[in-house]
Coordinates of C-alpha atoms and ligand atoms in Angstrom, one line a residue:
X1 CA -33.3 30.4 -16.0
X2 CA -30.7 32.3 -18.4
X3 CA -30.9 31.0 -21.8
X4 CA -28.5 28.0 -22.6
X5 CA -25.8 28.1 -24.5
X6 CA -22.5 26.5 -25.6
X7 CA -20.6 29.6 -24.7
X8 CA -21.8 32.6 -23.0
X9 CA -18.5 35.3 -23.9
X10 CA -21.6 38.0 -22.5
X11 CA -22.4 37.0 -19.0
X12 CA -18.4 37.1 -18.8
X13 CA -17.9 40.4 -20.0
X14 CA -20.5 41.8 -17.2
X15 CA -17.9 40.5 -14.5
X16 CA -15.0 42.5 -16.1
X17 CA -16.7 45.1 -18.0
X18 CA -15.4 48.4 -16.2
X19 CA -11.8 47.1 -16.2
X20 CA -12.1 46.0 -20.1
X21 CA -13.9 49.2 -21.3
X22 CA -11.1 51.1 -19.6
X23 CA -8.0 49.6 -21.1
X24 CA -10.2 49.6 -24.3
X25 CA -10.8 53.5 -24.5
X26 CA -6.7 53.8 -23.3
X27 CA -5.4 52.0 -26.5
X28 CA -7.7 54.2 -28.7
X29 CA -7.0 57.3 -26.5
X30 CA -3.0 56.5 -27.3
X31 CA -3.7 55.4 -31.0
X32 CA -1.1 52.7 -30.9
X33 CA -3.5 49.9 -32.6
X34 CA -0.7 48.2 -34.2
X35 CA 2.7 46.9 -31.8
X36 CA 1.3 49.2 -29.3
X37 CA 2.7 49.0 -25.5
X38 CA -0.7 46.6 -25.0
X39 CA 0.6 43.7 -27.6
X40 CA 3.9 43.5 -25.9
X41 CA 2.8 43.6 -22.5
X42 CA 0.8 41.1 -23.2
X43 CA 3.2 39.0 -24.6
X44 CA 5.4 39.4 -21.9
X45 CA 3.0 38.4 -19.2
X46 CA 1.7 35.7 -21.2
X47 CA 5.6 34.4 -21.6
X48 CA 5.3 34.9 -17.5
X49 CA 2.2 32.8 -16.8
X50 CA 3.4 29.8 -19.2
X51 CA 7.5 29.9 -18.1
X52 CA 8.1 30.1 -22.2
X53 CA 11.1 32.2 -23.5
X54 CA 9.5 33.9 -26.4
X55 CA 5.5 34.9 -27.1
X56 CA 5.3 36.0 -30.5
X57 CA 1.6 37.4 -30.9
X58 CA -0.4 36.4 -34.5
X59 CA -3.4 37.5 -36.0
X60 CA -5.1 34.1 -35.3
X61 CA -4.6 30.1 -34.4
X62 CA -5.0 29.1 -37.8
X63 CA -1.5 31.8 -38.5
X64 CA -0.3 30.6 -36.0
X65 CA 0.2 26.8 -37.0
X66 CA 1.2 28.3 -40.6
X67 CA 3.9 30.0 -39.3
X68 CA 5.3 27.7 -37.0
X69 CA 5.5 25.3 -39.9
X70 CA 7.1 27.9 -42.2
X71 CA 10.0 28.5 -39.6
X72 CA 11.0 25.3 -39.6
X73 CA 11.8 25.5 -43.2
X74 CA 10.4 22.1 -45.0
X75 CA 10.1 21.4 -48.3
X76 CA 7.3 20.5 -50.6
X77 CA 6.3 17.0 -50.0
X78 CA 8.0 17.0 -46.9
X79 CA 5.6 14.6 -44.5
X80 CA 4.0 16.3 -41.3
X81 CA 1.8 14.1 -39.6
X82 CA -1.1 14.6 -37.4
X83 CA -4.7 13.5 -36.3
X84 CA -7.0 13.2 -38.4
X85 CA -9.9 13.9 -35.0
X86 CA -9.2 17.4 -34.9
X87 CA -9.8 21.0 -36.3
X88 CA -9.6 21.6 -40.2
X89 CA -7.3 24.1 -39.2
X90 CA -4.1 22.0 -37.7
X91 CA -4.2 19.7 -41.1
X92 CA -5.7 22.8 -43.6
X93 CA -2.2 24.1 -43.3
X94 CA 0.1 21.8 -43.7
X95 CA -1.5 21.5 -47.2
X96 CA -1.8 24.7 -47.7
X97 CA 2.1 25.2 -47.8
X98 CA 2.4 22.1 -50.1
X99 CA 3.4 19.8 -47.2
X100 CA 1.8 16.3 -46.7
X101 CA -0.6 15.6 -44.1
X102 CA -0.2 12.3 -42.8
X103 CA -3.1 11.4 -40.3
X104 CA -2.9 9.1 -37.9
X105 CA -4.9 7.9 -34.9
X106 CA -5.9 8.8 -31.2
X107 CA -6.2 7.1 -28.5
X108 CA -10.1 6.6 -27.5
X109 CA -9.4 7.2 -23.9
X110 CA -8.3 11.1 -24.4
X111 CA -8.7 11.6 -28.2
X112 CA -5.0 12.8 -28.3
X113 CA -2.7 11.4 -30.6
X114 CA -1.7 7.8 -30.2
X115 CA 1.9 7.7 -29.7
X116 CA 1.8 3.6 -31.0
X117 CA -0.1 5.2 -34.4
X118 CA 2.8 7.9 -34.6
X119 CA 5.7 5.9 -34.9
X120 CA 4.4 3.7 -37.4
X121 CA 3.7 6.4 -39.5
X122 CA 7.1 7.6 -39.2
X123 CA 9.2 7.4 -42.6
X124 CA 12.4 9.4 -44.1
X125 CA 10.0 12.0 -45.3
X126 CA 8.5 13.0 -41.8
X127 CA 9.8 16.2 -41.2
X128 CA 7.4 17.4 -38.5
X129 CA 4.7 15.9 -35.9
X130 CA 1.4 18.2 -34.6
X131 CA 0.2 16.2 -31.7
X132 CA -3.4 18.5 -30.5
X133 CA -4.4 19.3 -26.9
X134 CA -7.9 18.2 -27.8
X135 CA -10.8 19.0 -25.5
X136 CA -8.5 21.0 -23.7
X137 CA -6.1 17.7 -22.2
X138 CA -2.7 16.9 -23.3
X139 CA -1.5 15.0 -25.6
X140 CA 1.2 12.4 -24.0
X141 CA 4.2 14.5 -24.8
X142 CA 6.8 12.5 -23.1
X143 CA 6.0 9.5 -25.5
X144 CA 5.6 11.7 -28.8
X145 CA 8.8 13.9 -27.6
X146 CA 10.8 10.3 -27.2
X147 CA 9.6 9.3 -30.3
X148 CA 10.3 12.9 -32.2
X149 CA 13.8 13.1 -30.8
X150 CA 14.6 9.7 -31.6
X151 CA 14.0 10.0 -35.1
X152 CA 15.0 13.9 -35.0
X153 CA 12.2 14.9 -36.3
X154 CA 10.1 18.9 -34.5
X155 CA 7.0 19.3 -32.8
X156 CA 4.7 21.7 -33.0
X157 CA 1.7 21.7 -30.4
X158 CA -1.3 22.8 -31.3
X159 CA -2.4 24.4 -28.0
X160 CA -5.8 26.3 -29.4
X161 CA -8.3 24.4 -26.8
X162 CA -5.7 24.2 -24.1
X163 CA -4.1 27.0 -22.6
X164 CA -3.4 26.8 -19.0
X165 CA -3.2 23.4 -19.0
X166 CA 0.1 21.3 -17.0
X167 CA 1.4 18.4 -18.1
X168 CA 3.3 16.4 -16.4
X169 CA 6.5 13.8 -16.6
X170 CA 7.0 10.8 -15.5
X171 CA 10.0 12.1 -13.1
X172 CA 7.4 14.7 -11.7
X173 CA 8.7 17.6 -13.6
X174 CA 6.0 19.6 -14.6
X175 CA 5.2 22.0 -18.1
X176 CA 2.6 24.1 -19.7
X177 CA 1.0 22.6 -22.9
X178 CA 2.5 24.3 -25.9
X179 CA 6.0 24.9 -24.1
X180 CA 7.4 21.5 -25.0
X181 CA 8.0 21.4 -28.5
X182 CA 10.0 23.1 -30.8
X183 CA 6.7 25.4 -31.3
X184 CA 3.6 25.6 -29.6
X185 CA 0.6 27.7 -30.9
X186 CA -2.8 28.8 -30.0
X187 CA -5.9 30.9 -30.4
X188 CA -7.4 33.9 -28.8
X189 CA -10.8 32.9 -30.8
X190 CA -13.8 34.4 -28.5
X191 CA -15.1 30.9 -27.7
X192 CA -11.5 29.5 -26.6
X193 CA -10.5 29.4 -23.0
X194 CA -8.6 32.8 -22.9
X195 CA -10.8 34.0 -25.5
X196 CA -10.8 38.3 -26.9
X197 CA -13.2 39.7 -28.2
X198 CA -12.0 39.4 -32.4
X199 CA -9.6 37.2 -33.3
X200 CA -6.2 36.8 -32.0
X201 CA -3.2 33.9 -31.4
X202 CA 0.3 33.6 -30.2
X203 CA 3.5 31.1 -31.2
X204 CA 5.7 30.2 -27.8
X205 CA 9.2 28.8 -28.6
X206 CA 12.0 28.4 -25.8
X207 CA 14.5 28.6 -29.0
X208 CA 15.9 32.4 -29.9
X209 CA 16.9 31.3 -33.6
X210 CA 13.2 29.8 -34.1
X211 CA 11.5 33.2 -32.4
X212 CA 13.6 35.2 -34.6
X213 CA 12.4 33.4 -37.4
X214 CA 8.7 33.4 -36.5
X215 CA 9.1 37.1 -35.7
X216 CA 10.5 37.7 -39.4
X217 CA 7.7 35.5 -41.1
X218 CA 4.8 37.2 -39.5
X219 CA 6.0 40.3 -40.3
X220 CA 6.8 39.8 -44.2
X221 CA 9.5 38.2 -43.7
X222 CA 11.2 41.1 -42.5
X223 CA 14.8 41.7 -40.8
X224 CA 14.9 45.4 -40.9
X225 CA 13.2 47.6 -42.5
X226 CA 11.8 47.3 -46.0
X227 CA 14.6 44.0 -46.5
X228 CA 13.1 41.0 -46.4
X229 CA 14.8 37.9 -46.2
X230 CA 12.3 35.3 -46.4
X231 CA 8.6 34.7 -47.7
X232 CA 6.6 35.9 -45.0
X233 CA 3.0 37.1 -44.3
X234 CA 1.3 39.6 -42.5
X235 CA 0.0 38.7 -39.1
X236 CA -0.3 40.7 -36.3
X237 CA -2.3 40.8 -32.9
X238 CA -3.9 44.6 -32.7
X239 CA -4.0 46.5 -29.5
X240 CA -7.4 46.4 -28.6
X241 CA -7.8 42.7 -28.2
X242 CA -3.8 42.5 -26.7
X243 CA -5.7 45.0 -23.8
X244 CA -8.5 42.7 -23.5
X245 CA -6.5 39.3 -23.5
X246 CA -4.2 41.2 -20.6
X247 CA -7.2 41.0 -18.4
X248 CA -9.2 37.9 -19.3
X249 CA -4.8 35.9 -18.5
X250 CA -5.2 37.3 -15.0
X251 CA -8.7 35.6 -14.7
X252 CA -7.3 31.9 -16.6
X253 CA -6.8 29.9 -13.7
X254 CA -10.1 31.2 -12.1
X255 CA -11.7 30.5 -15.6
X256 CA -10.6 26.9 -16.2
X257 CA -11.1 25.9 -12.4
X258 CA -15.3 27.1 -13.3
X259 CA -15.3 24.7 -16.5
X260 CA -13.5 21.9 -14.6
X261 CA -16.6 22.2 -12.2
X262 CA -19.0 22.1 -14.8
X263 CA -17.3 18.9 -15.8
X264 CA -17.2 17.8 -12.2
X265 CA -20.7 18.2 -11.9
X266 CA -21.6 16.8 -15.7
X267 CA -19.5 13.7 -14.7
X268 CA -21.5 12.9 -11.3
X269 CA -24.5 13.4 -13.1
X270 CA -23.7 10.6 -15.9
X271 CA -21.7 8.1 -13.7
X272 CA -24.3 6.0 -13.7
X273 CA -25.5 5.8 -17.1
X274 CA -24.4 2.8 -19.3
X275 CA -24.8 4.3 -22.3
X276 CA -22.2 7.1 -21.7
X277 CA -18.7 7.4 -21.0
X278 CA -17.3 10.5 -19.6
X279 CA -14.2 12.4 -20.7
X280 CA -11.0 10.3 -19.0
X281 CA -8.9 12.4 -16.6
X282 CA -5.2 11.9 -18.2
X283 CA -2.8 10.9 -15.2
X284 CA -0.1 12.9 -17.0
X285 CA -2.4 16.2 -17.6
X286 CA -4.6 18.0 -15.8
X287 CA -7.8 19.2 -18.3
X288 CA -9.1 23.0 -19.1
X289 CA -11.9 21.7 -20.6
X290 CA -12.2 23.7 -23.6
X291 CA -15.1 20.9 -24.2
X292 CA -16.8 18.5 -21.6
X293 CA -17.5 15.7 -24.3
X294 CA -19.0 12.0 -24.2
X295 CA -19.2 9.3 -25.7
X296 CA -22.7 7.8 -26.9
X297 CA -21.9 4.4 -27.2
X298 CA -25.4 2.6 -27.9
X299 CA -25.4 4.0 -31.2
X300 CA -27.9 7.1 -30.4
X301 CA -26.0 9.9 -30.4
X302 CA -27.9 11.6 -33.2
X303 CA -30.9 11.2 -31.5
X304 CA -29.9 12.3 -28.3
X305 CA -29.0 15.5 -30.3
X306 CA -32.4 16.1 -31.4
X307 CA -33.5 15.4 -28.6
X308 CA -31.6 18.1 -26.4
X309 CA -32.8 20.4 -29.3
X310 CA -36.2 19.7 -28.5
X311 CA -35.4 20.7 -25.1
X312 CA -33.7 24.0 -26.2
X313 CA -30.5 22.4 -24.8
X314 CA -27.4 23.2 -27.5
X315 CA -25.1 20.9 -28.4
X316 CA -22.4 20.2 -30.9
X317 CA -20.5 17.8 -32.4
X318 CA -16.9 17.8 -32.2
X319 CA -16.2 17.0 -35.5
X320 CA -18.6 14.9 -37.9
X321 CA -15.9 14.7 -40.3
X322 CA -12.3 13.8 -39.8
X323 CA -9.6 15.2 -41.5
X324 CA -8.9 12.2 -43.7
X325 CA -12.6 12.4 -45.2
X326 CA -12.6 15.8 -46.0
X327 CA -13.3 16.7 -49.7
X328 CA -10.3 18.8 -49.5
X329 CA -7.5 16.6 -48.9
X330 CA -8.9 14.4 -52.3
X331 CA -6.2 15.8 -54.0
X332 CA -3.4 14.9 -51.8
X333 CA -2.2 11.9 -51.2
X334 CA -2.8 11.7 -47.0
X335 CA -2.3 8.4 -45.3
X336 CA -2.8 5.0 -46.7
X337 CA -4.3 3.7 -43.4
X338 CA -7.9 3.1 -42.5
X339 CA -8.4 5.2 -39.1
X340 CA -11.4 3.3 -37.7
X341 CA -11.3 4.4 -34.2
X342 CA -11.4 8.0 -35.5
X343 CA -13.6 7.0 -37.5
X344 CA -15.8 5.4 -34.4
X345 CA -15.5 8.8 -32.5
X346 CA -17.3 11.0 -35.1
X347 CA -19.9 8.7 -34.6
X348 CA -20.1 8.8 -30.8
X349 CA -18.7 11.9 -29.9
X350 CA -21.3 15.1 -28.4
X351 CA -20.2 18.2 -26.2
X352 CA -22.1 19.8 -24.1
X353 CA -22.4 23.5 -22.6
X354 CA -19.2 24.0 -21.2
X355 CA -18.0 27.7 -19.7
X356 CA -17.6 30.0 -16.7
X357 CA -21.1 31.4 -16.4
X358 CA -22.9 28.2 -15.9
X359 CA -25.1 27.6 -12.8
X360 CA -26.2 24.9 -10.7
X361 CA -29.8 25.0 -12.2
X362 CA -28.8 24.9 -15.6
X363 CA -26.4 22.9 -15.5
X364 CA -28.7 20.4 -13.9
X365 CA -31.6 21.3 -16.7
X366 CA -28.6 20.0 -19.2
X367 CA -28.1 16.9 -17.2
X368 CA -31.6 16.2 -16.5
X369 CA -32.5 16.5 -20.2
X370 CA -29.6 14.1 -21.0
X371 CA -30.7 11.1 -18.5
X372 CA -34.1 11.9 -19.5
X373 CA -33.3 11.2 -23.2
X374 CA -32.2 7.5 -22.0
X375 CA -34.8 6.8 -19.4
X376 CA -36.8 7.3 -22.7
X377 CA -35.0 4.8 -24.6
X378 CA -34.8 2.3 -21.9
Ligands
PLP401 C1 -9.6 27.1 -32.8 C2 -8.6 26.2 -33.3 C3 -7.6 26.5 -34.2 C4 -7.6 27.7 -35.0 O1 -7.7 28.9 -34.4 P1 -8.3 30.2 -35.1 O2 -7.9 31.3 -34.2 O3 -9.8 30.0 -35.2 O4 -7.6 30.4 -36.4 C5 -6.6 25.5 -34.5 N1 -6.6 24.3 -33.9 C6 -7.6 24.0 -33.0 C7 -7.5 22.6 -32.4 C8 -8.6 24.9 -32.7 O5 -9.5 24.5 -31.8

C-alpha cells in the first residue's frame, strides 16, 4: 500500500506531469514571469469556469482577504465580523489593518457561520461580514446576504477551501461560492483543492469600480505608471504557477468529484458508529471537501488521534485553537460573547486523509483503523 497521507500533491502530478512540465519550460522559454500571457489566461478561464466578471490574481489567500478588505475602504475601528472556527488567516487580517474582528459563532451542523449569531452581532460599527466556506461547503449565503443588505453592510467570502463548489437559492438559482458577495477570495496553496505548486490566490468581484480598486491595491496602489493613488502592496501571481493552475482548473470538477468519493466512502464506513458524526450535506450547497471531518463526540478524540498515529494513519485537527483564544487578538478588544459551540468543536473536531489519489485499500485501512479504535474502547 502507498504511504498515507493527508495530501498527496505527488501521485497527482504523475497524472499531468508531461502537460505541466510543458507549459512550465514555455513560460521560462518566453521569460514573461511576471503578468505574462499565462497569468491572464488564467484569470480569464478561471472568470469562465466560476460565471464572475473580474479575476484579479494575488500572491496568496492570506493577500487576498487583505486586499479585498482594503478596497472597501474602512476605517480603523471599523467592526468586521467573522468566525472565530476558522483559519488565522481570515481574522489575522482584519487586525492587521487596524480593523476589529468581531467573532461570532457557527452552526454545529456545517461549521459555517450562523446567520442567528451574525445579526446579533450586528452594531453601527459593522462595516463588513466574512462568512468562510469551511471544509469546503457553503456558508448559507442567502441568509447572511439578507442580513448584509438589510443593514447595508459588504461581504467578503472567504472561498480558500472551496473553489468549485455551487450554492444554491431557495428560488433554485444557482452560484459559485465566492461570486456572491461584494468580494470573494481564495488560495492556490498546494494542499487546497485547485492547488499550484508555490503559492498563489485570486479576488473575484462582479463590481468594475471594486476590481479597479483591487487591481490598483495589489499593484502599489497604482493607476498608471509610477502615480499612485492609494496605499497599496505588492502582490502578484507569477507565471509559472498561473501555467500550472491553467491545467490543474481543467481537471477541478474531476478533482472534487474523487474527494467527494472519498467522503462517500468515509461516510458508509462510519454510519454506524455512535460515537461519530459525519460531515452534514448542506441542502443549499453541494461540498468539495477540502476536508472530510468528524465529530468525536464521546470525548476521545485525542485518543483516537494517537491512536491513528500508532497506526501510521495521519490526521489533523482543524483548528485546536479558535480565533477568539488566540494570544494574538489579547490586545484587541474582539467580541464580548462566550462562543461555546466553537468552543465544543475544537474539542471534537478530526479530519482525515482526504484527496484525489486515494484508493479503495487505503481508504479502507483509514476506516478500519478508525472503527477499530472504538471497538477498542467499547
Ligand atoms: C488557506 C486558507 C487561507 C489562506 O491562504 P494562503 O494562500 O495560505 O495565504 C485563508 N483562509 C482559509 C479558510 C484557508 O483555508
Amino acid at each position: 500500500m502507498r504511504a498515507l497521507q493527508m495530501v498527496d500533491t505527488k501521485t497527482q502530478y504523475g497524472h499531468i506531469k508531461e502537460e505541466v512540465d510543458q507549459a512550465v519550460l514555455e513560460v521560462m522559454n518566453s521569460s514573461a514571469f511576471i503578468n505574462g500571457p499565462a497569468v491572464r489566461d488564467f484569470a480569464t478561464q478561471l472568470a469562465e469556469y466560476l460565471s464572475v466578471k473580474h479575476v484579479i490574481p494575488c500572491a496568496n489567500g492570506t493577500d487576498a482577504l487583505q486586499i479585498a478588505l482594503m478596497a472597501l475602504d474602512l476605517q480603523p475601528g471599523d467592526e468586521v465580523i467573522t468566525p472565530s472556527f476558522t483559519y488565522i488567516a481570515t481574522t489575522e487580517v482584519i487586525a492587521l489593518l487596524h480593523l476589529k474582528p468581531v467573532f461570532v459563532e457557527v452552526d454545529p451542523r456545517h461549521f459555517c457561520m450562523d446567520p442567528v449569531a451574525l445579526e446579533k452581532a450586528i452594531t453601527p460599527k459593522t462595516k463588513a461580514i466574512v462568512p468562510v466556506h469551511l471544509y469546503g461547503q457553503a456558508s448559507p449565503m442567502q441568509e447572511i446576504l439578507s442580513i448584509a443588505a438589510r443593514h447595508g453592510i459588504a461581504v467578503v467570502e472567504d472561498n480558500a477551501q472551496a473553489i468549485g463548489c455551487d450554492y444554491t437559492f431557495s428560488n433554485g438559482e444557482k452560484k459559485k461560492t465566492g461570486t456572491m458577495g461584494a468580494i470573494g477570495c481564495t488560495s492556490f496553496y498546494p494542499s487546497k483543492n485547485l492547488g499550484a505548486f508555490g503559492d498563489g490566490g485570486a479576488l473575484f468581484t462582479n463590481d468594475d469600480l471594486l476590481a479597479a480598486r483591487i487591481q490598483m491595491i495589489a499593484n502599489h496602489g497604482q493607476s498608471k505608471r509610477y502615480y499612485h493613488d492609494v496605499v497599496g502592496c505588492n502582490s502578484r501571481l507569477d507565471s509559472i504557477q498561473a501555467a500550472i493552475l491553467s491545467i490543474k482548473l481543467r481537471r477541478l470538477d474531476q478533482y472534487n468529484r474523487s474527494r467527494k468519493e472519498v467522503a462517500d466512502f468515509y461516510d458508509r464506513a462510519f454510519a454506524d458508529c455512535a460515537s461519530l458524526l459525519t460531515p452534514l450535506r448542506s441542502s443549499f450547497s453541494t461540498h468539495v471537501f477540502h476536508q472530510y471531518t468528524l465529530r468525536v463526540t464521546d470525548g476521545s478524540r485525542d485518543d483516537l488521534a494517537t491512536f491513528l498515529a500508532s497506526r501510521q494513519v495521519p490526521c489533523m485537527i482543524y483548528y485546536p485553537v479558535p480565533g477568539h483564544r488566540q494570544k494574538m487578538f489579547d490586545a484587541f478588544q474582539t467580541s464580548a460573547t462566550d462562543l461555546p459551540v466553537t468552543d465544543l468543536l475544537t474539542e471534537q473536531v478530526i479530519s482525515l486523509p482526504i484527496h484525489t489519489e486515494l484508493d479503495q485499500e487505503q481508504l479502507a485501512f483509514i476506516s478500519n483503523a478508525v472503527l477499530d479504535f472504538f471497538k477498542r474502547g467499547a
